mmCIF file of N, CA and C in Angstrom:
data_model
loop_
_atom_site.group_PDB
_atom_site.id
_atom_site.type_symbol
_atom_site.label_atom_id
_atom_site.label_comp_id
_atom_site.label_asym_id
_atom_site.label_seq_id
_atom_site.Cartn_x
_atom_site.Cartn_y
_atom_site.Cartn_z
ATOM 1 N N UNK S 920 11.588 -39.077 9.356
ATOM 2 C CA UNK S 920 11.062 -39.644 10.557
ATOM 3 C C UNK S 920 11.707 -39.173 11.952
ATOM 4 N N UNK S 921 10.601 -38.134 12.944
ATOM 5 C CA UNK S 921 11.336 -37.883 13.668
ATOM 6 C C UNK S 921 10.180 -38.448 14.594
ATOM 7 N N UNK S 922 10.902 -39.104 16.143
ATOM 8 C CA UNK S 922 10.505 -39.254 17.514
ATOM 9 C C UNK S 922 10.389 -38.495 18.440
ATOM 10 N N UNK S 923 9.514 -38.393 19.232
ATOM 11 C CA UNK S 923 8.882 -37.630 20.235
ATOM 12 C C UNK S 923 8.387 -38.279 21.334
ATOM 13 N N UNK S 924 8.633 -37.998 22.468
ATOM 14 C CA UNK S 924 8.196 -39.000 23.786
ATOM 15 C C UNK S 924 7.818 -38.091 24.621
ATOM 16 N N UNK S 925 6.905 -38.342 25.232
ATOM 17 C CA UNK S 925 6.304 -37.002 26.390
ATOM 18 C C UNK S 925 6.318 -38.313 27.854
ATOM 19 N N UNK S 926 7.288 -37.797 28.448
ATOM 20 C CA UNK S 926 7.849 -38.541 29.559
ATOM 21 C C UNK S 926 6.935 -38.537 30.458
ATOM 22 N N UNK S 927 6.297 -37.672 31.095
ATOM 23 C CA UNK S 927 5.064 -36.648 32.044
ATOM 24 C C UNK S 927 3.971 -38.032 31.525
ATOM 25 N N UNK S 928 3.544 -38.752 30.379
ATOM 26 C CA UNK S 928 2.497 -38.918 30.069
ATOM 27 C C UNK S 928 2.652 -40.431 30.161
ATOM 28 N N UNK S 929 4.198 -40.696 30.215
ATOM 29 C CA UNK S 929 4.997 -42.492 30.100
ATOM 30 C C UNK S 929 4.227 -43.116 31.546
ATOM 31 N N UNK S 930 3.800 -44.361 31.426
ATOM 32 C CA UNK S 930 3.863 -44.980 32.522
ATOM 33 C C UNK S 930 3.592 -46.563 32.652
ATOM 34 N N UNK S 931 5.489 -46.026 31.908
ATOM 35 C CA UNK S 931 6.325 -47.577 31.949
ATOM 36 C C UNK S 931 6.502 -49.499 31.912
ATOM 37 N N UNK S 932 5.434 -49.160 30.755
ATOM 38 C CA UNK S 932 4.506 -50.094 30.717
ATOM 39 C C UNK S 932 5.998 -50.856 29.974
ATOM 40 N N UNK S 933 6.573 -50.721 28.901
ATOM 41 C CA UNK S 933 7.489 -51.430 28.151
ATOM 42 C C UNK S 933 7.316 -51.821 26.999
ATOM 43 N N UNK S 934 6.753 -51.139 26.650
ATOM 44 C CA UNK S 934 6.168 -51.831 24.535
ATOM 45 C C UNK S 934 6.721 -51.273 23.972
ATOM 46 N N UNK S 935 6.888 -50.581 23.661
ATOM 47 C CA UNK S 935 7.692 -49.749 23.032
ATOM 48 C C UNK S 935 9.389 -50.560 22.419
ATOM 49 N N UNK S 936 9.894 -50.520 24.216
ATOM 50 C CA UNK S 936 11.115 -51.090 24.295
ATOM 51 C C UNK S 936 11.330 -52.708 23.946
ATOM 52 N N UNK S 937 9.792 -53.386 23.690
ATOM 53 C CA UNK S 937 10.074 -54.510 23.816
ATOM 54 C C UNK S 937 9.813 -54.656 22.163
ATOM 55 N N UNK S 938 9.597 -53.752 21.587
ATOM 56 C CA UNK S 938 9.181 -53.098 19.917
ATOM 57 C C UNK S 938 10.460 -52.980 19.395
ATOM 58 N N UNK S 939 10.769 -52.044 19.662
ATOM 59 C CA UNK S 939 11.942 -51.630 19.005
ATOM 60 C C UNK S 939 13.059 -50.751 19.757
ATOM 61 N N UNK S 940 13.838 -51.855 20.365
ATOM 62 C CA UNK S 940 15.039 -51.959 21.793
ATOM 63 C C UNK S 940 15.931 -50.374 20.999
ATOM 64 N N UNK S 941 15.718 -50.759 19.591
ATOM 65 C CA UNK S 941 17.064 -49.308 19.097
ATOM 66 C C UNK S 941 16.578 -48.134 19.617
ATOM 67 N N UNK S 942 15.543 -47.701 19.803
ATOM 68 C CA UNK S 942 14.865 -46.685 19.560
ATOM 69 C C UNK S 942 14.779 -46.231 21.486
ATOM 70 N N UNK S 943 13.662 -47.036 21.664
ATOM 71 C CA UNK S 943 13.668 -47.227 23.431
ATOM 72 C C UNK S 943 14.239 -47.324 24.426
ATOM 73 N N UNK S 944 13.846 -46.644 25.302
ATOM 74 C CA UNK S 944 14.636 -47.588 26.137
ATOM 75 C C UNK S 944 13.740 -47.264 27.401
ATOM 76 N N UNK S 945 14.589 -47.724 29.038
ATOM 77 C CA UNK S 945 13.771 -47.275 30.317
ATOM 78 C C UNK S 945 14.470 -46.768 31.108
ATOM 79 N N UNK S 946 13.951 -45.896 31.846
ATOM 80 C CA UNK S 946 15.131 -45.909 33.396
ATOM 81 C C UNK S 946 14.772 -46.842 34.268
ATOM 82 N N UNK S 947 16.037 -47.490 35.059
ATOM 83 C CA UNK S 947 16.236 -48.361 36.214
ATOM 84 C C UNK S 947 14.903 -47.918 37.305
ATOM 85 N N UNK S 948 14.875 -46.791 37.777
ATOM 86 C CA UNK S 948 14.291 -45.806 38.606
ATOM 87 C C UNK S 948 12.808 -45.928 38.428
ATOM 88 N N UNK S 949 12.321 -46.039 37.668
ATOM 89 C CA UNK S 949 10.698 -45.691 37.286
ATOM 90 C C UNK S 949 10.284 -46.294 36.036
ATOM 91 N N UNK S 950 11.326 -46.745 35.064
ATOM 92 C CA UNK S 950 10.559 -47.636 34.179
ATOM 93 C C UNK S 950 9.871 -46.653 32.868
ATOM 94 N N UNK S 951 10.256 -44.828 33.407
ATOM 95 C CA UNK S 951 9.797 -43.917 32.083
ATOM 96 C C UNK S 951 10.435 -44.258 30.932
ATOM 97 N N UNK S 952 9.848 -43.736 30.118
ATOM 98 C CA UNK S 952 10.814 -43.843 28.525
ATOM 99 C C UNK S 952 11.509 -43.065 28.503
ATOM 100 N N UNK S 953 12.788 -43.520 27.183
ATOM 101 C CA UNK S 953 14.079 -42.939 27.282
ATOM 102 C C UNK S 953 14.019 -42.948 25.864
ATOM 103 N N UNK S 954 14.803 -42.043 25.651
ATOM 104 C CA UNK S 954 14.250 -41.908 23.476
ATOM 105 C C UNK S 954 16.188 -41.641 23.390
ATOM 106 N N UNK S 955 16.549 -43.074 22.831
ATOM 107 C CA UNK S 955 17.879 -43.285 22.078
ATOM 108 C C UNK S 955 18.160 -42.645 21.224
ATOM 109 N N UNK S 956 17.463 -43.179 19.692
ATOM 110 C CA UNK S 956 17.261 -42.636 18.468
ATOM 111 C C UNK S 956 16.075 -41.161 17.964
ATOM 112 N N UNK S 957 15.945 -40.013 18.295
ATOM 113 C CA UNK S 957 15.183 -39.345 17.721
ATOM 114 C C UNK S 957 14.517 -39.403 16.451
ATOM 115 N N UNK S 958 15.578 -39.915 15.266
ATOM 116 C CA UNK S 958 15.948 -39.529 14.115
ATOM 117 C C UNK S 958 15.733 -40.933 13.416
ATOM 118 N N UNK S 959 15.363 -41.985 13.658
ATOM 119 C CA UNK S 959 15.195 -43.305 13.120
ATOM 120 C C UNK S 959 15.795 -44.107 11.909
ATOM 121 N N UNK S 960 16.702 -44.540 11.438
ATOM 122 C CA UNK S 960 16.851 -45.193 10.370
ATOM 123 C C UNK S 960 15.644 -45.726 9.509
ATOM 124 N N UNK S 961 15.196 -45.742 8.249
ATOM 125 C CA UNK S 961 14.237 -45.807 7.489
ATOM 126 C C UNK S 961 14.037 -47.324 7.969
ATOM 127 N N UNK S 962 15.133 -48.589 8.212
ATOM 128 C CA UNK S 962 14.523 -49.782 8.441
ATOM 129 C C UNK S 962 14.256 -50.005 9.845
ATOM 130 N N UNK S 963 13.840 -49.374 11.053
ATOM 131 C CA UNK S 963 13.710 -49.047 11.833
ATOM 132 C C UNK S 963 11.878 -48.800 12.040
ATOM 133 N N UNK S 964 11.782 -47.890 10.944
ATOM 134 C CA UNK S 964 10.137 -47.031 11.022
ATOM 135 C C UNK S 964 9.188 -47.235 11.528
ATOM 136 N N UNK S 965 8.760 -49.157 10.902
ATOM 137 C CA UNK S 965 8.144 -49.694 10.881
ATOM 138 C C UNK S 965 7.581 -50.151 12.469
ATOM 139 N N UNK S 966 9.219 -50.635 13.166
ATOM 140 C CA UNK S 966 8.895 -51.015 14.222
ATOM 141 C C UNK S 966 8.148 -49.545 15.207
ATOM 142 N N UNK S 967 8.734 -48.607 15.077
ATOM 143 C CA UNK S 967 8.432 -47.334 15.430
ATOM 144 C C UNK S 967 6.881 -47.044 15.270
ATOM 145 N N UNK S 968 6.548 -47.408 14.120
ATOM 146 C CA UNK S 968 5.223 -47.152 14.542
ATOM 147 C C UNK S 968 4.483 -47.755 15.018
ATOM 148 N N UNK S 969 4.761 -49.233 15.320
ATOM 149 C CA UNK S 969 3.919 -49.940 15.899
ATOM 150 C C UNK S 969 3.929 -49.790 17.654
ATOM 151 N N UNK S 970 5.355 -49.211 17.820
ATOM 152 C CA UNK S 970 5.831 -48.634 19.412
ATOM 153 C C UNK S 970 4.585 -47.924 19.369
ATOM 154 N N UNK S 971 4.601 -46.696 19.082
ATOM 155 C CA UNK S 971 3.878 -45.764 18.652
ATOM 156 C C UNK S 971 1.824 -46.178 19.466
ATOM 157 N N UNK S 972 1.870 -46.881 18.213
ATOM 158 C CA UNK S 972 0.453 -47.292 18.142
ATOM 159 C C UNK S 972 0.042 -48.121 19.561
ATOM 160 N N UNK S 973 0.410 -48.639 20.800
ATOM 161 C CA UNK S 973 0.527 -49.818 21.088
ATOM 162 C C UNK S 973 1.197 -49.008 22.695
ATOM 163 N N UNK S 974 1.334 -47.510 22.497
ATOM 164 C CA UNK S 974 1.429 -46.976 23.534
ATOM 165 C C UNK S 974 0.408 -46.734 24.642
ATOM 166 N N UNK S 975 -0.194 -47.186 25.667
ATOM 167 C CA UNK S 975 -0.995 -47.443 26.488
ATOM 168 C C UNK S 975 -1.177 -45.781 27.023
ATOM 169 N N UNK S 976 -0.102 -44.842 26.893
ATOM 170 C CA UNK S 976 -0.441 -43.851 27.263
ATOM 171 C C UNK S 976 -0.667 -42.731 26.217
ATOM 172 N N UNK S 977 -0.534 -43.523 24.555
ATOM 173 C CA UNK S 977 0.092 -42.371 23.987
ATOM 174 C C UNK S 977 1.519 -41.393 24.325
ATOM 175 N N UNK S 978 2.710 -41.904 24.906
ATOM 176 C CA UNK S 978 3.479 -40.918 24.966
ATOM 177 C C UNK S 978 4.385 -40.893 24.002
ATOM 178 N N UNK S 979 4.140 -41.174 23.154
ATOM 179 C CA UNK S 979 5.252 -41.396 21.395
ATOM 180 C C UNK S 979 4.390 -40.763 20.402
ATOM 181 N N UNK S 980 4.931 -39.576 20.029
ATOM 182 C CA UNK S 980 4.498 -38.773 18.470
ATOM 183 C C UNK S 980 5.541 -39.044 17.520
ATOM 184 N N UNK S 981 4.923 -39.195 16.749
ATOM 185 C CA UNK S 981 6.055 -39.621 15.296
ATOM 186 C C UNK S 981 5.626 -38.336 14.160
ATOM 187 N N UNK S 982 6.399 -37.540 13.696
ATOM 188 C CA UNK S 982 6.542 -36.730 12.554
ATOM 189 C C UNK S 982 6.494 -37.645 11.430
ATOM 190 N N UNK S 983 5.625 -37.599 10.461
ATOM 191 C CA UNK S 983 6.473 -38.835 9.523
ATOM 192 C C UNK S 983 7.539 -38.258 8.552
ATOM 193 N N UNK S 984 6.812 -36.887 8.232
ATOM 194 C CA UNK S 984 7.333 -35.708 7.150
ATOM 195 C C UNK S 984 9.057 -35.486 7.754
ATOM 196 N N UNK S 985 9.284 -35.371 8.876
ATOM 197 C CA UNK S 985 11.243 -35.315 8.787
ATOM 198 C C UNK S 985 11.773 -35.803 8.666
#
């Protein structure tokens, strides 16, 4: 799995950080998502999928085949 975030779309809701803190963080100054792990380990895939699904701005894209 490969994760791509669109910082321009991010609204800073922070749901991704709550669900998958090993993969996502937020910038202190504006709350925009920071991708910590672009290719997360298999045991984190479920959490990453959930984070992408609940993102209100649809700023997280997943490539399941990567």
